[in-house]
Amino acid sequence: MSDDTLISARGLSVGFSIGKGLFDKRILKAVDNVDIDIQSGSFFGLVGESGSGKTTLGRAFLKAVTITGGSATYKDGEVEYDLTTLNGAKLKDFRKRAQLIFQDPYAALSPRMTVRDIIAEPLEVMGLTSSREETDERVREIAAKCRLNLEHLRRFPHAFSGGQRQRISIARALVSGPKFVVADESVAALDVSIQADVLNLLKELQRDLGITFLFISHDLSVVAHTCDHVAVMYLGRLVESATTRQLFEAPRHPYTKALFSAIPSLDPDDEKSAQKLEGEIPSPTNQPPGCKFHTRCPFVIDKCKAEEPVLEHADGTGHEVACHRWVELMEQKAL
Amino acid sequence: MSNLITVQNLTLKFRTDEGLITAVEDVSFRLRKGEVIGLVGESGSGKSVTAKALMHLNAKNAVYSPESKIILHTDEGDVDVLSLRKAKDMKVVRGGAISMIFQEPMASFAPAISIGKQMVEQLMLHSDMSKEQARKHSIEMLDRVGISDPHKRVDQFAFELSGGMRQRAMIAMALSTKPKLLIADEPTTALDVTIQAQVIDLMKNLVTEFDMGIIFITHDLGVVAQTADYVSVMYLGRLIEKGPVREVIRDPRHPYTQGLIAALPKLDDLENPLLPIPGDIPSPLERPPGCVFNTRCSKIVGDACMSVLPPDIKVNPVHRVACHIYKDEGVA
């Protein structure tokens, strides 16, 4: 863990109790034994299918779900918090520093509040400003940064389109001056023509305000364009983690490769030669033994079914992968 | 190839408290057997409303203009869809010759009735099968779309199936009456990419197998490129460009189509920033005069864009675009 690591987790697990009675102690492990370092100032992408645990991991970093195992720390130069034990006044302070942007801008904004009140609410709840003038000043400042017109502030959310609403959600998340922002599928509900605009805005805010983003998405091409580091999750585990360039130029995990080949190409004549995945992600309540991906992996061998691979920091490039056969597959150019 | 459905000058408005809202304006296209048309556009472009019009499925406050015509060509003769009044007559466009699958398969199945029961019910309505035959046929269809254990699945409920499985069941149900035309409204949008790829493959195979036409509604140009033969691009209720999929995607003519393609994040070009189309699609209450795209267009050529509706211009016999940049025949 280097000095400029903002979030660092070791063996992080999040489990939910799904037992139906007093003696039924079944646990659903949504996030299982994850090691991750998020560098300060980075745009960190987290990809995976639904059910992979990416949202739960993001919420664990915000202390919105209880961490049930392992360790996680937050360190931003001014403060250092242990996320597993954080409470009381320190937790309140942490809330200012870490914020969330939601997926659906239609559901995230109260229809009965003006845009000004929506953006000002976090300031008032956290007691960050001492007068109405100061609050208004802060609201106007952040609204301008998020490219909202000042006259918009007096209106209600229903008057706005999806893209504008998402900019309002972003302004609300950023008004308390957070250092760390989790953007959970924040462009998934938007049309492509608007999506590009919101992505460019997020990048701009990251640069201008020095915010670290954890960008959760199922869309690899969006991630490729915005993030500088990407981690791929499958069934609660991290299966691959690398810089965007490394990952997109030479994916090492068969799952990552399969995700790439599943993206529909704009070229109608591009018959995807690469393998398509059979089947679906298994239920987290009924996880397969060994490598979690072995039920769908085209390169499965007996070892995969018995022994779970760990995330290897293999060759000093920082490109990590959890697969028994990746070296072999890379040499055979099977991926 | 014979025509399957012809849509002419379809104009559809909704009566609301704020007045008449134009949802679709002067849309014409036709579909032949064995063809897939991709209908592309962002939310509010009128693509779903157009599709629902084909089944006469729009709400009661929908007003069709007198020029609007939708003709379904069946073996038993032509059906004028918009003149159908009685529920009994509409059976042919609702599940008979036309079937539809929706974006959210969870919302399309009744939650408290088993999948099989729902499939049998519609088969009994649309065919003269007995209950046993219908059940047997349903199991066969589930098997055809790649659902494992169809004998067991047929008695399960929608909530017991995963998202991809549910969409497959939906497709099985839509196809079990052997429709001539399948309308698929964003059928893969709610699915993960790996499952989306499976469903796209499945649908491609089914077109050939059943020799039917598909209208594929989506906002994803990548999905269109992989599935459709022809593509029609809609914006604010108007069809602004149409043609063979290769031509439209490789050589888009309308500034909106060009913008859509430029805004798409591409994996083979990570260096250049994404190019959004500036602004938002206007509310249908504030339709601009002239070209509907003039509030966001970066290639305005003059006053005509602001006041005159652009005519349909032939780029070539099969590729058409509605934009003032081009003059008929003289297209560069």
XYZ file of C-alpha atoms in Angstrom:
667
model
C 0.000 0.000 0.000
C 1.648 3.193 -1.142
C 1.247 6.653 0.379
C -1.274 7.950 -2.072
C -3.732 5.095 -1.572
C -7.132 6.493 -0.656
C -9.012 3.255 -0.027
C -7.316 0.036 0.834
C -9.027 -3.269 1.560
C -7.592 -6.643 2.537
C -9.705 -9.790 2.628
C -12.839 -7.662 2.587
C -16.072 -9.632 2.861
C -19.689 -8.637 3.086
C -22.224 -11.300 4.029
C -25.955 -11.120 4.406
C -27.860 -13.500 6.658
C -30.479 -15.384 4.641
C -31.425 -17.930 7.305
C -35.129 -18.362 7.822
C -35.131 -19.325 11.516
C -33.159 -19.136 14.740
C -30.932 -22.089 13.876
C -30.625 -21.445 10.178
C -27.306 -19.652 9.976
C -26.951 -19.488 6.197
C -24.935 -16.544 4.940
C -24.933 -15.124 1.420
C -21.468 -13.828 0.682
C -21.978 -10.951 -1.726
C -18.344 -9.862 -1.532
C -15.785 -12.470 -0.646
C -12.186 -11.910 0.351
C -11.397 -8.910 -1.843
C -8.006 -7.150 -1.847
C -8.115 -3.766 -3.497
C -6.197 -0.471 -3.475
C -7.723 2.663 -4.923
C -5.160 5.368 -5.633
C -5.961 8.909 -4.667
C -7.148 10.969 -7.650
C -7.831 7.965 -9.847
C -10.901 7.048 -11.830
C -11.279 3.452 -10.716
C -13.645 1.206 -12.685
C -15.438 -1.804 -11.238
C -17.079 -4.120 -13.802
C -19.110 -7.281 -13.643
C -22.497 -8.761 -14.446
C -25.499 -8.369 -12.199
C -24.968 -10.465 -9.099
C -21.194 -10.055 -9.184
C -21.127 -7.970 -5.989
C -19.894 -4.719 -7.503
C -22.601 -2.557 -5.958
C -22.167 -4.190 -2.546
C -18.417 -3.572 -2.662
C -19.010 0.091 -3.517
C -21.431 0.433 -0.634
C -19.015 -1.271 1.756
C -16.501 1.510 1.042
C -19.182 4.059 1.897
C -20.142 2.191 5.048
C -23.638 1.784 3.681
C -23.499 -1.970 4.352
C -21.774 -3.701 7.244
C -18.348 -5.134 6.514
C -18.375 -8.658 7.936
C -14.764 -9.658 7.430
C -11.305 -8.373 6.588
C -10.087 -4.816 6.799
C -10.702 -1.571 4.940
C -9.135 1.817 5.518
C -9.735 5.301 4.180
C -6.853 7.808 4.172
C -6.943 11.201 2.493
C -3.994 13.119 3.903
C -6.001 14.849 6.625
C -7.564 11.835 8.265
C -7.268 8.077 8.402
C -10.259 5.925 9.246
C -10.719 2.215 9.799
C -13.949 1.542 7.926
C -14.787 -1.592 9.904
C -15.081 0.221 13.223
C -15.904 3.791 12.207
C -18.742 5.383 14.221
C -19.944 8.518 16.014
C -18.380 11.875 15.133
C -15.758 10.286 12.903
C -18.431 8.551 10.858
C -20.191 11.894 10.447
C -16.976 13.425 9.198
C -16.485 10.485 6.828
C -19.943 11.089 5.316
C -18.735 14.511 4.143
C -15.748 12.930 2.497
C -17.435 10.009 0.736
C -20.554 10.310 -1.386
C -22.676 8.301 -3.804
C -24.217 9.111 -7.197
C -27.137 6.838 -8.026
C -28.102 5.067 -11.223
C -31.590 6.339 -11.875
C -31.880 10.132 -11.918
C -35.654 9.785 -12.076
C -35.874 7.977 -8.744
C -33.045 9.741 -6.914
C -34.534 13.245 -6.761
C -37.498 14.195 -4.602
C -40.261 15.504 -6.875
C -41.463 17.898 -4.175
C -38.230 19.803 -3.629
C -36.783 22.509 -5.835
C -33.406 21.837 -7.399
C -31.858 24.379 -5.040
C -33.248 22.541 -1.986
C -32.162 19.168 -3.343
C -28.586 20.336 -3.774
C -28.569 22.277 -0.471
C -29.962 19.443 1.642
C -26.634 17.699 2.346
C -25.119 21.028 3.482
C -28.011 21.649 5.867
C -28.111 18.105 7.216
C -24.378 18.045 7.834
C -24.351 21.588 9.182
C -21.574 22.648 6.836
C -22.757 26.203 6.360
C -23.772 28.800 8.925
C -26.150 31.003 6.962
C -28.595 30.779 4.104
C -26.411 33.115 2.041
C -23.435 30.822 2.468
C -25.533 27.793 1.505
C -26.822 29.550 -1.599
C -23.303 30.553 -2.502
C -22.083 26.953 -2.271
C -25.092 25.657 -4.223
C -24.530 28.171 -7.004
C -20.855 27.349 -7.157
C -21.339 23.605 -7.527
C -24.317 24.033 -9.891
C -22.117 26.074 -12.217
C -19.418 23.412 -12.082
C -21.996 20.800 -13.067
C -23.157 23.000 -15.950
C -26.585 23.784 -14.531
C -28.201 27.146 -15.205
C -28.857 29.274 -12.140
C -32.468 29.737 -13.222
C -32.845 25.947 -13.038
C -32.381 26.106 -9.289
C -35.875 27.435 -8.697
C -37.557 24.680 -10.671
C -38.659 21.163 -9.743
C -37.015 17.968 -11.082
C -39.943 17.016 -13.319
C -39.041 19.900 -15.634
C -35.712 18.319 -16.527
C -34.524 15.644 -18.911
C -32.520 12.596 -17.867
C -29.154 14.184 -18.543
C -29.984 17.341 -16.611
C -31.347 15.313 -13.708
C -28.160 13.315 -13.562
C -26.196 16.577 -13.387
C -28.402 17.624 -10.474
C -27.652 14.312 -8.709
C -23.953 14.889 -9.303
C -24.142 18.423 -7.880
C -25.920 17.107 -4.789
C -23.260 14.447 -4.269
C -20.416 16.920 -4.675
C -21.753 19.871 -2.663
C -20.221 18.689 0.608
C -16.807 18.659 -1.052
C -16.147 14.905 -0.950
C -12.771 13.364 -1.734
C -14.223 10.012 -2.708
C -17.318 9.460 -4.844
C -18.923 6.158 -5.799
C -20.779 6.456 -9.113
C -22.992 3.382 -9.324
C -24.122 2.792 -12.939
C -24.488 6.554 -13.191
C -24.885 6.653 -16.953
C -26.695 3.352 -17.488
C -30.139 4.973 -17.613
C -29.106 7.692 -20.084
C -29.272 7.792 -23.871
C -25.914 7.529 -25.669
C -25.990 11.112 -26.889
C -26.373 12.319 -23.275
C -24.214 9.611 -21.730
C -21.083 10.977 -23.397
C -21.822 14.417 -21.946
C -22.192 13.138 -18.360
C -19.026 11.028 -18.673
C -17.055 14.037 -19.877
C -18.436 16.054 -16.952
C -17.363 13.415 -14.418
C -13.851 13.362 -15.888
C -13.686 17.143 -15.731
C -14.769 17.167 -12.079
C -12.214 14.512 -11.241
C -9.454 16.688 -12.723
C -10.642 20.061 -11.384
C -11.684 19.025 -7.889
C -9.210 16.193 -7.357
C -11.959 13.712 -6.562
C -11.314 9.976 -6.567
C -14.097 8.128 -8.371
C -15.123 4.522 -7.983
C -17.048 4.009 -11.201
C -19.292 0.940 -11.109
C -20.579 -0.195 -14.477
C -21.553 -3.221 -16.504
C -20.552 -1.473 -19.728
C -16.949 -2.189 -20.650
C -16.730 0.336 -23.442
C -17.844 3.122 -21.105
C -15.304 2.012 -18.523
C -12.572 1.861 -21.148
C -13.179 5.476 -22.023
C -13.344 6.966 -18.556
C -11.338 4.910 -16.086
C -7.597 4.661 -15.591
C -7.736 1.452 -13.565
C -10.229 -1.388 -13.858
C -11.131 -4.287 -11.574
C -13.341 -7.122 -12.814
C -15.620 -8.951 -10.370
C -17.336 -12.301 -10.649
C -19.552 -13.826 -7.986
C -18.129 -11.700 -5.194
C -14.458 -12.211 -6.111
C -11.999 -9.979 -7.880
C -10.825 -11.957 -10.919
C -8.646 -9.354 -12.622
C -7.296 -5.900 -11.848
C -5.071 -3.751 -14.047
C -4.648 -0.352 -15.629
C -7.190 0.249 -18.351
C -4.539 0.000 -21.050
C -3.193 -3.318 -19.759
C -6.633 -4.801 -19.371
C -7.948 -3.791 -22.772
C -4.805 -4.625 -24.691
C -4.213 -8.018 -23.145
C -6.897 -9.368 -20.803
C -5.599 -12.321 -18.810
C -8.743 -13.816 -17.334
C -11.040 -15.872 -19.595
C -14.019 -14.072 -18.055
C -12.684 -10.633 -18.953
C -11.998 -11.829 -22.459
C -15.530 -13.223 -22.728
C -16.973 -9.913 -21.550
C -15.106 -8.152 -24.354
C -16.270 -10.494 -27.045
C -19.872 -10.150 -25.878
C -19.970 -6.430 -26.670
C -21.966 -6.057 -29.890
C -19.664 -4.605 -32.531
C -20.657 -1.626 -34.664
C -19.343 -3.463 -37.694
C -22.135 -5.652 -39.102
C -19.607 -7.963 -40.756
C -17.615 -8.509 -37.597
C -18.539 -12.097 -36.824
C -17.204 -12.556 -33.338
C -14.576 -15.251 -33.586
C -13.897 -15.320 -29.880
C -15.772 -17.677 -27.620
C -19.188 -16.786 -26.351
C -20.100 -17.689 -22.839
C -22.600 -20.425 -22.196
C -24.950 -20.355 -19.245
C -25.368 -17.732 -16.561
C -23.702 -16.504 -13.401
C -24.479 -19.036 -10.609
C -26.590 -17.991 -7.650
C -24.504 -16.573 -4.783
C -26.412 -18.835 -2.387
C -25.201 -21.885 -4.223
C -21.617 -21.174 -5.217
C -19.547 -23.746 -7.082
C -16.370 -25.062 -5.421
C -12.945 -24.157 -6.804
C -12.773 -21.292 -9.263
C -16.185 -19.574 -9.256
C -16.027 -19.198 -13.017
C -15.356 -22.846 -13.847
C -19.011 -23.631 -14.660
C -18.853 -21.307 -17.690
C -15.153 -21.273 -18.521
C -14.167 -22.756 -21.901
C -10.678 -23.616 -20.590
C -11.688 -25.499 -17.460
C -9.463 -28.324 -16.162
C -9.861 -30.529 -13.080
C -7.731 -28.244 -10.943
C -10.178 -25.373 -11.515
C -13.035 -27.398 -10.071
C -11.194 -28.240 -6.891
C -8.898 -25.364 -6.021
C -9.757 -21.685 -5.940
C -7.160 -19.460 -7.639
C -5.901 -16.409 -5.753
C -5.269 -12.977 -7.208
C -1.622 -13.067 -8.337
C 0.627 -10.048 -8.512
C 2.483 -11.986 -11.113
C 5.070 -10.025 -13.032
C 5.556 -6.702 -11.310
C 3.451 -4.796 -13.833
C 0.607 -4.437 -11.377
C -1.608 -6.512 -13.632
C -3.314 -8.936 -11.257
C -5.297 -12.003 -12.235
C -6.925 -14.933 -10.442
C -6.707 -17.883 -12.826
C -4.804 -21.178 -12.682
C -4.095 -21.239 -16.379
C -3.495 -17.650 -17.442
C 0.229 -18.001 -18.191
C -0.389 -21.092 -20.253
C -3.345 -19.517 -22.084
C -1.390 -16.364 -22.853
C 1.438 -18.428 -24.336
C -0.988 -20.404 -26.474
C -2.597 -17.120 -27.488
C -5.906 -18.712 -26.566
C -7.207 -15.462 -25.148
C -39.724 -11.595 -50.984
C -43.292 -10.745 -50.186
C -44.337 -7.831 -48.079
C -45.363 -8.491 -44.531
C -46.467 -5.135 -43.255
C -46.720 -1.706 -44.832
C -46.867 1.482 -42.788
C -47.834 4.659 -44.624
C -47.838 8.227 -43.356
C -48.382 7.126 -39.784
C -49.129 10.185 -37.648
C -50.203 9.677 -34.079
C -51.069 12.254 -31.452
C -52.053 11.833 -27.847
C -54.867 13.865 -26.358
C -53.703 15.199 -22.979
C -54.627 17.969 -20.553
C -51.966 20.136 -22.135
C -53.343 19.646 -25.624
C -52.490 17.312 -28.479
C -48.990 15.881 -28.270
C -47.408 14.594 -31.458
C -45.698 11.274 -30.776
C -45.186 9.997 -34.315
C -45.296 12.061 -37.489
C -45.473 10.893 -41.080
C -43.632 7.618 -40.652
C -43.588 5.161 -43.552
C -41.769 1.866 -43.899
C -42.385 -1.683 -44.945
C -41.061 -5.025 -43.876
C -40.712 -8.177 -45.913
C -40.674 -11.800 -44.792
C -37.399 -12.923 -43.251
C -36.179 -9.370 -42.744
C -35.062 -7.648 -39.578
C -35.579 -3.921 -39.261
C -33.826 -2.069 -36.474
C -35.743 0.923 -35.156
C -33.259 3.215 -33.408
C -33.674 6.382 -31.404
C -33.363 7.806 -27.921
C -36.117 7.920 -25.325
C -38.969 10.068 -26.566
C -38.265 9.428 -30.239
C -41.542 7.549 -30.743
C -40.108 4.137 -31.556
C -42.182 2.186 -29.029
C -45.359 4.085 -29.918
C -44.825 3.198 -33.580
C -44.442 -0.469 -32.703
C -47.521 -0.460 -30.515
C -49.527 1.130 -33.319
C -48.850 -1.995 -35.418
C -50.784 -4.000 -32.825
C -53.337 -1.265 -32.281
C -52.143 -1.253 -28.715
C -51.844 2.445 -27.911
C -53.900 3.998 -25.143
C -57.441 5.274 -25.706
C -56.309 8.887 -25.998
C -54.313 8.143 -29.156
C -55.529 9.970 -32.250
C -54.445 8.657 -35.655
C -54.491 11.072 -38.587
C -56.828 10.130 -41.459
C -53.853 9.552 -43.806
C -52.289 6.964 -41.489
C -52.366 3.458 -42.867
C -51.029 0.193 -41.516
C -51.622 -2.816 -43.724
C -50.777 -6.315 -42.556
C -50.409 -8.743 -45.453
C -51.472 -12.240 -44.407
C -52.153 -15.391 -46.365
C -55.842 -14.762 -45.853
C -55.662 -11.287 -47.369
C -54.777 -7.800 -46.211
C -55.789 -6.459 -42.826
C -56.216 -2.722 -42.283
C -54.946 -2.606 -38.706
C -56.167 0.869 -37.787
C -59.745 0.151 -38.867
C -60.071 -2.772 -36.442
C -62.555 -1.930 -33.724
C -63.677 -5.111 -31.969
C -61.412 -7.052 -29.635
C -62.381 -10.218 -31.509
C -60.987 -8.814 -34.782
C -57.816 -7.633 -33.164
C -56.759 -11.164 -32.241
C -54.885 -11.409 -35.528
C -52.578 -8.462 -34.703
C -52.346 -9.250 -30.993
C -50.644 -12.596 -30.696
C -51.954 -14.085 -33.926
C -49.884 -12.867 -36.866
C -47.948 -10.373 -34.709
C -46.296 -11.074 -31.364
C -44.361 -8.717 -29.169
C -41.639 -9.140 -26.566
C -40.870 -6.412 -24.113
C -37.876 -4.998 -22.340
C -38.655 -6.172 -18.839
C -39.598 -9.873 -18.891
C -40.477 -9.829 -15.200
C -43.224 -7.297 -15.854
C -44.581 -9.188 -18.856
C -45.343 -12.472 -17.089
C -48.122 -12.678 -14.553
C -46.299 -13.359 -11.284
C -48.812 -15.771 -9.757
C -49.456 -18.014 -12.775
C -46.908 -20.581 -13.925
C -45.039 -19.991 -17.197
C -46.624 -23.065 -18.746
C -50.159 -22.042 -17.851
C -49.656 -18.671 -19.514
C -48.232 -20.274 -22.639
C -51.089 -22.767 -22.842
C -53.683 -20.042 -22.328
C -52.582 -18.017 -25.329
C -52.165 -21.101 -27.514
C -55.758 -22.107 -26.776
C -56.864 -18.603 -27.747
C -54.953 -18.411 -31.000
C -55.016 -21.987 -32.261
C -57.314 -24.991 -32.118
C -54.924 -27.091 -30.032
C -56.236 -29.096 -27.132
C -54.864 -28.422 -23.677
C -52.533 -31.428 -23.838
C -51.247 -30.487 -27.279
C -50.719 -26.911 -26.174
C -48.720 -28.023 -23.164
C -46.631 -30.360 -25.278
C -46.022 -27.580 -27.778
C -45.064 -25.151 -24.995
C -42.466 -27.577 -23.650
C -41.097 -27.999 -27.172
C -40.821 -24.243 -27.595
C -39.015 -23.831 -24.264
C -36.593 -26.480 -25.425
C -36.110 -24.700 -28.769
C -35.032 -21.433 -27.143
C -32.420 -23.245 -25.103
C -34.043 -23.613 -21.705
C -32.685 -26.675 -19.948
C -35.135 -29.016 -18.229
C -38.197 -27.662 -20.053
C -40.428 -30.294 -18.404
C -39.583 -28.841 -15.020
C -39.415 -25.173 -16.068
C -42.861 -25.190 -17.604
C -44.435 -25.422 -14.151
C -42.251 -22.753 -12.587
C -43.128 -19.125 -11.997
C -41.413 -16.108 -13.544
C -39.648 -15.175 -10.296
C -37.952 -18.571 -10.185
C -36.119 -17.914 -13.448
C -33.073 -15.696 -13.976
C -33.272 -12.630 -16.226
C -31.847 -14.332 -19.298
C -34.013 -17.394 -18.783
C -37.117 -15.219 -18.427
C -36.381 -13.429 -21.693
C -35.933 -16.803 -23.406
C -39.270 -17.972 -22.017
C -40.829 -14.734 -23.255
C -39.447 -15.406 -26.737
C -40.706 -19.005 -26.611
C -44.145 -17.761 -25.676
C -44.202 -15.081 -28.383
C -43.156 -17.569 -31.054
C -45.361 -20.475 -30.025
C -48.299 -19.154 -32.072
C -46.018 -18.990 -35.144
C -46.417 -15.256 -35.755
C -45.419 -13.752 -39.090
C -44.041 -10.670 -37.419
C -42.232 -10.340 -34.120
C -41.877 -6.941 -32.492
C -39.012 -6.905 -30.006
C -38.992 -3.760 -27.872
C -35.530 -3.414 -26.296
C -35.435 -7.173 -25.607
C -31.819 -7.207 -24.445
C -31.504 -3.882 -22.646
C -32.140 -5.315 -19.187
C -29.706 -8.190 -19.724
C -25.992 -8.536 -19.033
C -23.719 -8.421 -22.089
C -22.901 -12.116 -22.017
C -26.597 -13.004 -21.855
C -27.424 -10.336 -24.443
C -25.043 -12.022 -26.877
C -26.834 -15.335 -26.313
C -30.287 -13.827 -26.859
C -29.160 -12.011 -30.035
C -27.811 -15.278 -31.444
C -31.031 -17.025 -30.568
C -33.175 -14.418 -32.300
C -31.008 -14.481 -35.430
C -31.444 -18.252 -35.682
C -35.174 -18.020 -35.159
C -35.682 -15.572 -38.050
C -34.261 -18.100 -40.457
C -36.000 -21.037 -38.858
C -39.475 -19.489 -38.734
C -39.095 -17.253 -41.814
C -40.660 -14.306 -40.040
C -40.015 -10.601 -39.946
C -38.663 -8.846 -36.864
C -38.913 -5.223 -35.857
C -36.106 -4.732 -33.380
C -36.454 -1.611 -31.280
C -33.320 -0.490 -29.491
C -31.213 2.509 -28.600
C -28.011 0.487 -29.006
C -26.454 0.818 -32.464
C -24.102 -2.074 -31.724
C -27.060 -4.391 -31.193
C -28.628 -3.148 -34.433
C -25.409 -3.717 -36.373
C -25.347 -7.302 -35.178
C -29.000 -8.141 -35.811
C -30.722 -5.985 -38.412
C -30.754 -5.964 -42.220
C -32.252 -2.497 -42.417
C -32.213 0.331 -39.950
C -34.582 3.240 -39.433
C -33.474 6.114 -37.226
C -36.169 8.079 -35.427
C -35.965 11.449 -33.733
C -38.837 13.254 -32.047
C -41.427 11.150 -33.833
C -39.972 11.480 -37.333
C -38.054 8.970 -39.389
C -34.921 10.890 -40.295
C -32.801 8.248 -42.007
C -33.306 4.724 -43.246
C -31.393 2.226 -45.296
C -29.429 -1.026 -45.258
C -27.615 -1.439 -41.953
C -24.090 -1.479 -43.421
C -24.653 1.702 -45.348
C -26.263 3.650 -42.541
C -23.641 2.685 -39.987
C -20.605 3.092 -42.240
C -21.820 6.123 -44.109
C -24.404 7.907 -41.968
C -25.835 10.981 -43.677
C -28.055 12.670 -41.138
C -26.183 14.819 -38.579
C -28.138 13.050 -35.820
C -27.117 9.572 -36.983
C -23.538 10.806 -37.324
C -23.731 12.240 -33.807
C -25.141 9.012 -32.364
C -22.272 7.020 -33.825
C -19.667 9.527 -32.655
C -21.096 9.523 -29.117
C -20.754 5.774 -28.803
C -17.733 4.697 -26.732
C -15.620 2.477 -28.982
C -13.132 -0.061 -27.754
C -10.674 0.412 -30.592
C -10.297 4.121 -29.943
C -9.630 4.941 -26.303
C -7.601 8.097 -26.847
C -10.114 10.547 -28.225
C -12.698 12.035 -25.860
C -16.338 11.118 -26.348
C -18.352 13.520 -28.467
C -21.782 14.129 -26.998
C -24.612 15.613 -29.062
C -25.131 18.983 -27.358
C -28.420 19.647 -25.587
C -31.365 17.394 -24.898
C -34.203 16.031 -27.006
C -36.932 18.715 -26.729
C -40.175 17.948 -24.928
C -42.893 16.805 -27.345
C -44.843 19.858 -26.165
C -42.186 22.125 -27.653
C -41.645 20.606 -31.080
C -39.434 22.973 -33.051
C -40.687 24.215 -36.431
C -38.732 23.136 -39.492
C -36.356 20.222 -38.977
C -37.044 18.518 -35.624
C -33.309 18.215 -34.962
C -32.521 21.934 -35.435
C -32.172 22.640 -31.688
C -29.132 20.356 -31.429
C -27.735 20.244 -34.958
C -24.188 21.459 -35.554
C -24.562 21.583 -39.329
C -27.381 24.070 -39.806
C -27.243 25.239 -43.418
C -29.640 28.158 -43.347
C -33.115 29.403 -42.549
C -34.636 26.347 -44.212
C -33.576 24.203 -41.231
C -35.508 26.497 -38.910
C -38.717 26.792 -40.906
C -39.060 24.128 -43.596
C -39.556 20.425 -42.966
C -36.713 18.662 -44.795
C -37.916 16.389 -47.619
C -37.000 12.721 -47.912
C -33.896 12.627 -50.069
C -32.669 9.527 -51.854
C -28.971 8.965 -51.273
C -29.462 5.924 -53.468
C -32.516 3.782 -54.245
C -32.502 2.184 -50.783
C -30.892 4.794 -48.518
C -32.965 7.849 -47.601
C -32.281 10.831 -45.408
C -34.406 13.803 -44.354
C -31.969 16.713 -44.167
C -31.517 20.066 -45.908
C -27.782 19.528 -46.380
C -28.521 17.241 -49.271
C -30.248 17.923 -52.568
C -31.996 15.162 -54.446
C -29.720 13.304 -56.882
C -26.898 15.756 -56.154
C -25.834 14.012 -52.963
C -22.077 14.230 -52.527
